[in-house]
Coordinates of C-alpha atoms in Angstrom, one line a residue:
M250 CA 6.6 -15.9 2.5
T251 CA 5.4 -19.4 3.5
A252 CA 4.5 -18.2 7.2
A253 CA 5.3 -14.7 9.2
S254 CA 7.9 -14.8 12.0
T255 CA 5.2 -15.1 14.8
P256 CA 1.5 -17.0 15.6
E257 CA 0.0 -13.8 15.8
I258 CA 1.7 -12.3 12.3
E259 CA 0.6 -15.4 10.8
A260 CA -2.9 -15.4 12.2
D261 CA -2.8 -12.0 11.0
R262 CA -2.0 -13.1 7.2
Q263 CA -4.2 -16.0 7.6
A264 CA -7.1 -13.7 8.1
L265 CA -6.3 -11.5 5.5
I266 CA -5.8 -14.2 2.9
E267 CA -9.8 -14.9 3.8
L268 CA -10.8 -11.4 3.3
I269 CA -8.9 -11.6 0.0
K270 CA -10.6 -14.7 -1.0
A271 CA -14.2 -13.2 0.1
E272 CA -13.7 -9.7 -1.0
A273 CA -10.9 -8.8 -3.2
V274 CA -11.2 -11.4 -6.0
F275 CA -13.1 -10.8 -9.0
H276 CA -14.3 -13.3 -11.3
G277 CA -14.4 -12.4 -15.0
D278 CA -12.8 -10.9 -17.9
F279 CA -10.0 -8.7 -17.3
V280 CA -7.3 -6.6 -19.0
L281 CA -4.6 -6.4 -16.5
S282 CA -1.9 -3.6 -16.6
S283 CA 0.3 -5.6 -18.4
G284 CA -2.5 -5.6 -21.4
K285 CA -3.1 -9.1 -21.2
R286 CA -6.2 -10.9 -20.2
A287 CA -7.2 -12.6 -17.2
T288 CA -10.2 -14.5 -15.9
Y289 CA -9.7 -13.0 -12.3
Y290 CA -8.7 -9.7 -10.7
V291 CA -7.1 -9.2 -7.3
D292 CA -8.5 -5.9 -6.3
M293 CA -6.4 -5.0 -3.1
R294 CA -7.2 -1.7 -2.4
K295 CA -10.6 -2.6 -1.5
L296 CA -9.0 -4.4 1.3
T297 CA -6.0 -1.8 1.8
L298 CA -8.3 0.9 2.3
D299 CA -10.7 -0.8 4.9
H300 CA -10.2 -0.6 8.3
R301 CA -10.1 -4.4 8.6
A302 CA -7.9 -5.2 6.8
A303 CA -5.5 -1.9 6.8
P304 CA -4.0 -2.6 10.8
A305 CA -3.0 -6.1 9.7
I306 CA -1.3 -5.2 6.2
G307 CA 0.8 -3.0 8.3
R308 CA 1.9 -5.7 10.7
I309 CA 2.5 -8.3 8.0
M310 CA 4.3 -6.1 5.7
L311 CA 6.7 -4.7 8.6
D312 CA 7.3 -8.5 9.5
L313 CA 8.0 -9.1 5.4
I314 CA 10.7 -6.7 5.5
G315 CA 12.0 -7.1 8.9
G316 CA 15.2 -8.8 8.0
I317 CA 16.5 -6.4 5.8
D318 CA 18.9 -3.7 7.6
G319 CA 19.0 0.0 7.9
I320 CA 15.8 0.9 6.0
V321 CA 14.4 4.1 7.4
A322 CA 11.5 4.3 5.0
V323 CA 8.6 2.3 2.6
G324 CA 6.3 3.6 0.0
G325 CA 6.0 3.4 -3.6
L326 CA 4.1 4.9 -7.0
T327 CA 0.8 6.4 -6.1
L328 CA -2.5 5.2 -5.2
G329 CA -1.6 1.4 -4.6
A330 CA 1.4 2.3 -2.3
D331 CA 0.1 5.1 -0.3
P332 CA -2.5 3.2 1.9
I333 CA 0.1 0.2 2.7
A334 CA 3.2 2.6 3.1
N335 CA 1.3 4.8 5.8
A336 CA 0.0 0.8 8.0
V337 CA 3.5 -0.1 7.7
M338 CA 4.6 3.6 9.3
H339 CA 2.1 3.2 11.7
E340 CA 2.5 0.0 12.5
S341 CA 6.3 0.3 12.7
T342 CA 6.2 3.0 15.5
R343 CA 5.2 0.2 18.1
T344 CA 8.6 -1.1 17.3
D345 CA 12.4 -0.1 17.7
R346 CA 12.4 0.9 14.3
P347 CA 10.1 3.3 13.2
L348 CA 10.0 4.0 9.6
D349 CA 8.7 6.9 7.6
A350 CA 6.9 6.5 4.7
F351 CA 7.3 8.7 0.9
V352 CA 4.6 9.0 -2.2
V353 CA 6.2 8.7 -5.6
R354 CA 4.2 10.7 -8.0
K355 CA 4.0 9.4 -11.4
E356 CA 5.2 12.7 -12.7
P357 CA 7.4 15.4 -10.7
K358 CA 5.2 18.4 -10.1
D359 CA 5.0 21.4 -12.2
H360 CA 5.0 24.1 -9.8
G361 CA 6.2 24.6 -6.1
R362 CA 9.2 22.3 -5.3
G363 CA 8.9 20.3 -8.5
R364 CA 9.2 17.2 -6.4
Q365 CA 8.3 13.6 -7.7
V366 CA 9.0 12.0 -4.1
E367 CA 7.2 13.2 -1.5
G368 CA 7.5 12.8 2.4
A369 CA 10.3 11.3 3.8
D370 CA 13.9 12.7 3.1
V371 CA 15.3 9.7 1.0
A372 CA 18.6 10.9 0.0
G373 CA 21.2 8.7 1.2
K374 CA 19.0 6.6 2.4
R375 CA 18.1 2.5 2.4
V376 CA 14.5 2.3 1.3
I377 CA 11.7 -0.2 0.3
V378 CA 9.1 -0.1 -2.2
V379 CA 5.5 -1.7 -1.4
E380 CA 3.0 -2.5 -3.2
D381 CA -0.4 -4.0 -3.3
T382 CA 0.0 -6.5 -6.1
S383 CA 2.1 -6.4 -9.6
T384 CA 1.7 -7.6 -12.7
T385 CA 4.8 -6.6 -14.5
G386 CA 6.6 -4.8 -12.0
Q387 CA 6.7 -1.8 -13.7
S388 CA 5.1 0.4 -11.2
A389 CA 7.6 -0.1 -8.8
L390 CA 10.3 0.1 -11.1
K391 CA 9.3 3.4 -12.2
A392 CA 9.2 4.3 -8.3
V393 CA 12.5 2.8 -7.7
E394 CA 13.9 5.0 -10.6
A395 CA 12.5 8.2 -9.1
L396 CA 13.6 7.3 -6.0
R397 CA 17.3 6.9 -7.3
R398 CA 17.0 10.5 -8.5
E399 CA 16.6 11.4 -5.4
G400 CA 20.0 9.5 -4.3
A401 CA 18.2 6.8 -2.2
E402 CA 19.3 3.7 -2.0
P403 CA 16.0 1.1 -2.7
V404 CA 16.8 -2.4 -2.0
A405 CA 13.8 -4.5 -2.2
V406 CA 9.9 -4.0 -3.3
A407 CA 7.8 -5.8 -0.9
V408 CA 4.1 -6.7 -2.3
I409 CA 1.3 -7.8 -0.4
V410 CA 0.2 -10.3 -3.0
D411 CA 2.2 -11.7 -5.6
R412 CA 0.3 -12.8 -9.1
R413 CA 3.4 -14.5 -10.6
T414 CA 3.2 -12.6 -13.5
G415 CA 6.5 -11.6 -14.4
A416 CA 7.0 -9.0 -11.5
Q417 CA 9.7 -11.1 -9.6
A418 CA 11.7 -11.5 -12.5
A419 CA 12.1 -8.2 -13.5
V420 CA 12.5 -6.5 -10.2
E421 CA 15.5 -9.2 -9.6
A422 CA 17.0 -8.5 -12.6
A423 CA 16.8 -4.2 -12.0
G424 CA 19.1 -5.6 -8.7
L425 CA 16.7 -5.5 -6.0
Q426 CA 15.2 -8.2 -3.6
W427 CA 11.4 -9.6 -4.1
L428 CA 9.3 -10.0 -1.1
A429 CA 6.1 -11.2 -0.9
A430 CA 3.6 -11.8 1.8
I431 CA 0.9 -13.7 -0.1
D432 CA 1.0 -15.8 -3.2
L433 CA -1.5 -17.7 -5.3
D434 CA -1.5 -20.6 -4.0
D435 CA -2.2 -19.3 -0.7
L436 CA -5.4 -17.8 -2.6
G437 CA -6.5 -21.3 -4.3
L438 CA -5.6 -19.3 -7.6
A439 CA -3.8 -20.4 -10.5
P440 CA -1.4 -18.2 -12.5
Q441 CA -2.4 -16.4 -15.8

């Protein structure tokens, strides 16, 4: 994403970029979910769960997915997607297209109704998977698989920060649109 659709949302995006740079980029020696090593780590959970950033994240992500018709819900693999989906859901109530949220468990429950997808009824509905950031795309694709088993129609994966480490290619190879609000250039970081 190079810019948001309105000056107000772009101001939110720029403010979020500054917060990420100041508080969510950690330098050191890290192992990513892919097993690869990195010299920095973008810890978006620090901000998706922060009162200063969450409302803006909701507005930014809602703007990012706004051009996709027929979406009724957003969510993804727990834990990273949960606060993003909730932020989008809350911000969407201010629009003429309110969205519901869902949570995809890593595994189906072994009790109760045995569900893997909780929250909004997704059967037969167009949905978007959200994530804070993605290295390989595998978390998003695991959520997509569970959603498809529930009869949902996932159409896109939308991330706050695109690490440019292969997730986009994996998501697009699965037939889904890839959307990112912020990329490494915005953060002044080089791909790893």
